[in-house]
Coordinates of C-alpha atoms in Angstrom, one line a residue:
X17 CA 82.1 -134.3 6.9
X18 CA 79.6 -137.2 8.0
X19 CA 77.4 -136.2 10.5
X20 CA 77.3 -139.1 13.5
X21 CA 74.3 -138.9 15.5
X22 CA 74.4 -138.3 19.8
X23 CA 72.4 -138.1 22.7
X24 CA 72.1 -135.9 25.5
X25 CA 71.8 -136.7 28.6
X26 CA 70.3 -133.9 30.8
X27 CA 69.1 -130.9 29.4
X28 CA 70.1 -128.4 32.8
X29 CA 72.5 -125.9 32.9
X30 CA 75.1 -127.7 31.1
X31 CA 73.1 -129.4 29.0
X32 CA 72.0 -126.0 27.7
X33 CA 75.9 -125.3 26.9
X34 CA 76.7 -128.8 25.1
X35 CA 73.4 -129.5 23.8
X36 CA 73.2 -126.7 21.3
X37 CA 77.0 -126.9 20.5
X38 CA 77.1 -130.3 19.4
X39 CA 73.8 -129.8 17.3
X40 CA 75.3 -127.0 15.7
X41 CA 78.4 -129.1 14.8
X42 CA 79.3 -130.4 11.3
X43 CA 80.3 -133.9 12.7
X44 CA 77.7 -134.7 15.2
X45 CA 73.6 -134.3 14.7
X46 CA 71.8 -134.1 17.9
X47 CA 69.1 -137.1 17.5
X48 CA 68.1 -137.7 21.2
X49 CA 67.7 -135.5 24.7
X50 CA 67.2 -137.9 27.7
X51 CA 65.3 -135.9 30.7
X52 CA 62.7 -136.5 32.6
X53 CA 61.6 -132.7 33.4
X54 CA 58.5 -131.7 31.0
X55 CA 60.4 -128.9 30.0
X56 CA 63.1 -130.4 28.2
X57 CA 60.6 -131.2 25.0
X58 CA 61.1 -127.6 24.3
X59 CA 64.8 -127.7 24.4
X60 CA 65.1 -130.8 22.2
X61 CA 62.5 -129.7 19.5
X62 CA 64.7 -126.5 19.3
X63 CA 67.6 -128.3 18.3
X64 CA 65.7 -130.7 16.1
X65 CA 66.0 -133.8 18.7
X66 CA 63.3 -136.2 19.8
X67 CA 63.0 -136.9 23.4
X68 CA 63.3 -140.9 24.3
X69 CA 64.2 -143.0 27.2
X70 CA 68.1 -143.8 27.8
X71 CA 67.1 -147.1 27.2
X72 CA 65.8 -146.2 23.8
X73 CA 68.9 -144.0 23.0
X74 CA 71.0 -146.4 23.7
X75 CA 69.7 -149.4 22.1
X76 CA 69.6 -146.9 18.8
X77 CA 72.8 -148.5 16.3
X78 CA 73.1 -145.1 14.8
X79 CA 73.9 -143.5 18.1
X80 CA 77.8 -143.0 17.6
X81 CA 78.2 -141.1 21.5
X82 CA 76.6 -139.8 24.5
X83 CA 76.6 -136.3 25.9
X84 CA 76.7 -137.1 29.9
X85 CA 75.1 -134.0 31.4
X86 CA 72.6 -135.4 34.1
X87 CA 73.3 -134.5 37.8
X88 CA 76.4 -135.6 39.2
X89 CA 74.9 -138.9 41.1
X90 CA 74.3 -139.9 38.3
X91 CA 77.0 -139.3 36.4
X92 CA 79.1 -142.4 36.8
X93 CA 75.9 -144.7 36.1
X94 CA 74.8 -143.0 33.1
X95 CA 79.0 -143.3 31.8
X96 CA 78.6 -147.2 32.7
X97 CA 75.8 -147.6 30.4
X98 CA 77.0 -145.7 27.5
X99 CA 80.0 -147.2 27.4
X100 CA 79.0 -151.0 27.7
X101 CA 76.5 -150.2 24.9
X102 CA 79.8 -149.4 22.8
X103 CA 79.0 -145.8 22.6
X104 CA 82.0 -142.8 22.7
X105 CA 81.1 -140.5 26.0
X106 CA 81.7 -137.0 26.7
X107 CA 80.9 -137.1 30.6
X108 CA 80.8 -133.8 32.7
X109 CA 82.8 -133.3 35.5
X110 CA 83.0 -134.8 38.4
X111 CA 82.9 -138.4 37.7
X112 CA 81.3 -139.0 40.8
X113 CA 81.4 -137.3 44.4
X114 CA 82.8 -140.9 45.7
X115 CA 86.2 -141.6 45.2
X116 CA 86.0 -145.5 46.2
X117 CA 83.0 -145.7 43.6
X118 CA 85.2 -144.2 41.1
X119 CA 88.3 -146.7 41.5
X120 CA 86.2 -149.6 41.4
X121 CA 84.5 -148.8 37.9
X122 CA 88.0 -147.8 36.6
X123 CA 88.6 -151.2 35.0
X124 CA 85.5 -151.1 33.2
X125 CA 86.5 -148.3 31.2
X126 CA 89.5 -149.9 29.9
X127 CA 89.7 -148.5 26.5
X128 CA 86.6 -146.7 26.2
X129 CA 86.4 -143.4 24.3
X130 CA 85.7 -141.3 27.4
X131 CA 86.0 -137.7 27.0
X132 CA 86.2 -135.7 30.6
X133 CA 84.2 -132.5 30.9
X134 CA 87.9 -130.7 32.4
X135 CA 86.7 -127.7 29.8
X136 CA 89.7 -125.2 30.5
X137 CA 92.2 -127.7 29.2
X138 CA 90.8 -126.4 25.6
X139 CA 90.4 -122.5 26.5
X140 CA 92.4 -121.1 23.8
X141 CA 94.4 -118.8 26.3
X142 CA 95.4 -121.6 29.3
X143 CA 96.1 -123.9 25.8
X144 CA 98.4 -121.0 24.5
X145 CA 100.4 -120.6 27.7
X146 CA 100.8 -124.5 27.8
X147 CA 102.3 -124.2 24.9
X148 CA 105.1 -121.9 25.9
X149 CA 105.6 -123.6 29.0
X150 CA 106.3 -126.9 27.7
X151 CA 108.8 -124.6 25.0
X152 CA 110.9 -123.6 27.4
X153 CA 110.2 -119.7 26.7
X154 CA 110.7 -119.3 30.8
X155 CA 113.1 -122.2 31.5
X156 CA 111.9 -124.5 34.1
X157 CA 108.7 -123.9 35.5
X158 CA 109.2 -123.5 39.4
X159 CA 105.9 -122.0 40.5
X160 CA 102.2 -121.9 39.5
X161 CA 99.6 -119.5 40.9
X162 CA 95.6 -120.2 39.7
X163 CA 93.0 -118.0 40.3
X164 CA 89.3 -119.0 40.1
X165 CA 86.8 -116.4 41.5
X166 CA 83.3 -117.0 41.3
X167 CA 81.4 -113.6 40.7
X168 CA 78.4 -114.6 43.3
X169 CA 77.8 -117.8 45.6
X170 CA 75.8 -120.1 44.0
X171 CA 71.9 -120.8 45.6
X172 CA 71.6 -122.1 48.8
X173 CA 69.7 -125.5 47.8
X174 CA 72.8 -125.9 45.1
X175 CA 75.3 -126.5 48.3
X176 CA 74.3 -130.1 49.9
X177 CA 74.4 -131.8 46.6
X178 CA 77.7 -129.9 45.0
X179 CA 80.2 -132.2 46.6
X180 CA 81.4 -129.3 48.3
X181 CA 83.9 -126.9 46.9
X182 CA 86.8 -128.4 46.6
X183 CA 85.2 -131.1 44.3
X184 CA 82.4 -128.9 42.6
X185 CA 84.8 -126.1 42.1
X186 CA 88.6 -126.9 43.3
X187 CA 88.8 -130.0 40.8
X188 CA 89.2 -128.0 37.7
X189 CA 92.0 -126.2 39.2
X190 CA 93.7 -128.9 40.9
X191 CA 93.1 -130.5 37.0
X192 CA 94.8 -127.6 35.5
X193 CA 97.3 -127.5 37.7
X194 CA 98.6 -131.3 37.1
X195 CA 98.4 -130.7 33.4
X196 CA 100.6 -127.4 33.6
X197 CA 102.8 -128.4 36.0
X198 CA 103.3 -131.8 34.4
X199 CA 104.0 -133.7 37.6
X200 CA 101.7 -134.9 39.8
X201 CA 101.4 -133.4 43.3
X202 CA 102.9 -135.8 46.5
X203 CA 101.6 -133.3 49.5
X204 CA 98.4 -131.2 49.8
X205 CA 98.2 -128.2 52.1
X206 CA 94.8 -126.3 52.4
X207 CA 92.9 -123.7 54.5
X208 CA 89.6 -122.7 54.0
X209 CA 86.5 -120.7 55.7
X210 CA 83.2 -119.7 55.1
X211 CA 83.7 -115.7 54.6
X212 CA 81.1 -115.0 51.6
X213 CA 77.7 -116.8 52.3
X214 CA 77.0 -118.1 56.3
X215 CA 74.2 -120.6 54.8
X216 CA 76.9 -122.1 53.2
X217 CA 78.8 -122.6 56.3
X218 CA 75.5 -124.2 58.0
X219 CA 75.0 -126.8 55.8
X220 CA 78.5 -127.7 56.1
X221 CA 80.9 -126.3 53.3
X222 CA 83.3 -123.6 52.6
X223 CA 83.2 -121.1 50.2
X224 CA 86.1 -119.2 50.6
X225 CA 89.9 -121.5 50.3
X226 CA 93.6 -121.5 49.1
X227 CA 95.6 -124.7 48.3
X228 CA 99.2 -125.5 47.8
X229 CA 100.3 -128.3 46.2
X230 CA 103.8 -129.9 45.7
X231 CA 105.5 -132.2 43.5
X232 CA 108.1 -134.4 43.9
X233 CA 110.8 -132.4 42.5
X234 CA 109.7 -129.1 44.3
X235 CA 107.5 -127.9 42.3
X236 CA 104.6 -125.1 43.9
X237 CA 101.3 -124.2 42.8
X238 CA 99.0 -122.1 45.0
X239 CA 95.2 -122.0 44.1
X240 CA 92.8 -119.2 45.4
X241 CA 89.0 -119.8 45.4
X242 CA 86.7 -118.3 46.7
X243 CA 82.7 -118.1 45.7
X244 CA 82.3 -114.6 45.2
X245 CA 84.8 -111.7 43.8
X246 CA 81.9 -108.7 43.3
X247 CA 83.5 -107.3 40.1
X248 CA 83.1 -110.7 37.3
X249 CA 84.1 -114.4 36.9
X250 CA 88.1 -114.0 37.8
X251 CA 90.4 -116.6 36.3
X252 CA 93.8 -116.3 35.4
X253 CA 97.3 -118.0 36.0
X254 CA 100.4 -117.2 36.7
X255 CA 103.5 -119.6 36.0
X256 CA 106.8 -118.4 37.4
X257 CA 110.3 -120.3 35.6
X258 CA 114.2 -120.0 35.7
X259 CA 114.2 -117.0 33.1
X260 CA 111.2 -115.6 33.6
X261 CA 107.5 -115.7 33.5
X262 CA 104.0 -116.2 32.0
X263 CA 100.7 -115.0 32.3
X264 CA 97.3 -115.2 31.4
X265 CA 95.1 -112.7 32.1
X266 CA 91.3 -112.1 32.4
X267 CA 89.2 -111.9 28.9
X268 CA 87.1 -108.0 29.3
X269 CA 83.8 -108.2 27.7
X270 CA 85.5 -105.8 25.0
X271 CA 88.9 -104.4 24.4
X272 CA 87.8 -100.7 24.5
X273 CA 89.6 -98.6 26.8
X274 CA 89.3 -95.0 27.9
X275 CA 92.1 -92.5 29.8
X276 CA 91.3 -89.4 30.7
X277 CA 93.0 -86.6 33.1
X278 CA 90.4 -88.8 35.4
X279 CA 92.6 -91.8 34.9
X280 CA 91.6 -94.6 33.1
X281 CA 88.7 -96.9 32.5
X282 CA 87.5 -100.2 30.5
X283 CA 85.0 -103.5 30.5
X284 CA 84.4 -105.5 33.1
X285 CA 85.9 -109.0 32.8
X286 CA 83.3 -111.9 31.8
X287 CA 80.8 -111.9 34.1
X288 CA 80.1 -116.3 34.0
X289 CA 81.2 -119.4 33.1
X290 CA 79.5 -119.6 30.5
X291 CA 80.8 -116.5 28.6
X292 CA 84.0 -116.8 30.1
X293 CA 84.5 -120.3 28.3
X294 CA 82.5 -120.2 25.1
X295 CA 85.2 -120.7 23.2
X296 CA 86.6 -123.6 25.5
X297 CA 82.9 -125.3 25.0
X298 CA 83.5 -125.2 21.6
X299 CA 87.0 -126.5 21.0
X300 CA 86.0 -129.2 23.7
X301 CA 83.0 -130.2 21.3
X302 CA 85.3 -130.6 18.5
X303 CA 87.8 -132.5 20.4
X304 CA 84.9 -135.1 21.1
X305 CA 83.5 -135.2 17.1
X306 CA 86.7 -136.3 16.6
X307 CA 86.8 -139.0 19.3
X308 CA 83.5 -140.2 18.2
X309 CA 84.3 -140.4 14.3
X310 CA 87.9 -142.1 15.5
X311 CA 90.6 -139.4 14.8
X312 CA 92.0 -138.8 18.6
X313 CA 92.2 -140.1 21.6
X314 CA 90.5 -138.3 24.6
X315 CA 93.2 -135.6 25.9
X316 CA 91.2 -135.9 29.3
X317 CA 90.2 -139.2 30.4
X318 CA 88.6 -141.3 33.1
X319 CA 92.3 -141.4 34.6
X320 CA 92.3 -137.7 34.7
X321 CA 89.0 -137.4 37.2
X322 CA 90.6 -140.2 39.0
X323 CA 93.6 -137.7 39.8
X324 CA 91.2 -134.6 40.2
X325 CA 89.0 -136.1 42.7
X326 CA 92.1 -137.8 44.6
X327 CA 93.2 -134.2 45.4
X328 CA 90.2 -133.1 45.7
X329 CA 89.7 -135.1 48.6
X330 CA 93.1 -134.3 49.9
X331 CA 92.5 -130.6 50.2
X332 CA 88.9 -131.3 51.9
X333 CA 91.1 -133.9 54.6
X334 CA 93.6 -131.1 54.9
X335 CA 91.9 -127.9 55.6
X336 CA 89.2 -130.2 58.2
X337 CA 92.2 -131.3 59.7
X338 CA 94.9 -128.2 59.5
X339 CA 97.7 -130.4 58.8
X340 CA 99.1 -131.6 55.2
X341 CA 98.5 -134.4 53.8
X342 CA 101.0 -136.6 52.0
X343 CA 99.8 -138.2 48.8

């Protein structure tokens, strides 16, 4: 397979997940890192890229797409630029943390090769259960149930910048739960606190919230969130049909299990993100090589964050206001 040079755009914490997966990828060569921290020289030269500007990466003709991993202002600016340069763009989520923003650069995407950073779309056990939804092998879906546990709350300084939860951390759920349900929700019912961190409640968010969404034919999904669990990185779904139901379950660290007259004992779940989804990462990475050389179409587009951050700001309206709120 040709290799098609990228760029990376931030070299943070998810930078540190894409970056290296993409270099290590037999379609794409990481040529570029775009970051202004000092540090970042050391991450590029370990993955044999140069550091430039973004207006150097850009203006480079064998730059065939862009790795958007920069903070999430600056998200929608840097996806602007890569795509008017003609470039393919893999953009972490959230688009942006305003909505209006968001609508009114929707046009200039028309027919871009936009890739949307909605990773558990590609996990290979949420993909699996997709698959046997939209079989039949339970009838009609009726219900949906998603947990997302965070193991710890996040640093204090990460809150005022987040977006808050529900579009830091919500949006991939309220993502996965238009893409299993295959409807898109018409009213928005959510209640949330601040149980796990009180800094968090201080500067202004929640940490702790559950969501219910409904379709137009009747369809239910509750979400539970909350920032901390205190025994690993919980995520798992339930989807409830006409004959029956499906569920995917938390990956353990290993699949060694002990039972004794003591009862019985095995690993912890995944502990992160970031070991929780490695796999997800991947299969997300090779979805985009194949965008960039021209052999799909983006399965999660700028339409997609549209959606995510509409409900988003639907469950943030509804749990301020106690009352639900009719899409």
């Amino acid at each position: 397979m040709d290799r098609i040079d990228v760029v990376l755009i931030g070299a943070g914490r998810m930078g540190q997940v894409h970056g290296p997966n993409a270099a290590r990828h037999p379609g794409l060569r990481l040529k570029y890192v775009v970051d202004p921290r000092a540090e970042a020289a050391g991450f590029a030269a370990l993955h044999g890229a140069s550091m430039v500007s973004l207006e150097q990466a850009l203006a480079d003709p064998s730059i065939g797409g862009v790795l958007i991993c920069s903070s999430t202002d600056q998200h929608l600016g840097h996806a602007l630029a890569a795509v008017e340069a003609g470039k393919a763009v893999f953009c972490e989520k959230p688009i942006d943390l305003d909505l209006e923003k968001v609508r009114a650069a929707q046009s200039r995407f028309a027919g871009a090769r936009f890739l949307l950073g909605f990773n558990r779309r590609f996990d290979p056990q949420f993909a699996r259960l997709k698959q046997q939804l939209d079989a039949g092998a339970i009838g009609r879906l009726e219900t949906l149930h998603l947990v997302n546990h965070d193991p710890a709350s996040p640093p204090a300084g990460f809150i005022p910048t987040s977006g808050g939860l529900f579009k830091d951390f919500t949006i991939h759920d309220l993502d996965m739960a238009r893409w299993l349900m295959g409807e898109e929700p018409v009213e928005v019912f959510a209640s949330a606190s601040c149980l796990v961190d009180p800094e968090i409640g201080r500067q202004g968010d929640v940490d702790t919230a559950r969501c219910v969404l409904k379709t137009a034919s009747g369809r239910l999904c509750v979400i539970s969130n909350t920032r901390r669990s205190g025994y690993g990185y919980d995520q798992r779904i339930e989807a409830f049909g006409s004959t029956g139901m499906i569920r995917a379950d938390n990956v353990a660290q290993d699949t060694v299990h002990t039972l004794t007259e003591a009862g019985s004992c095995g690993a912890p779940i995944m502990p992160a993100f970031a070991e929780r989804y490695r796999e997800a990462y991947r299969a997300q990475i090779d979805h985009f090589a194949d965008v960039v050389h021209g052999r799909a179409v983006s399965r999660t587009d700028y339409a997609d964050g549209v959606a995510a951050l509409i409900l988003a700001e639907a469950c943030a309206w509804s749990a301020q206001h106690e009352q639900v709120f009719t899409l």
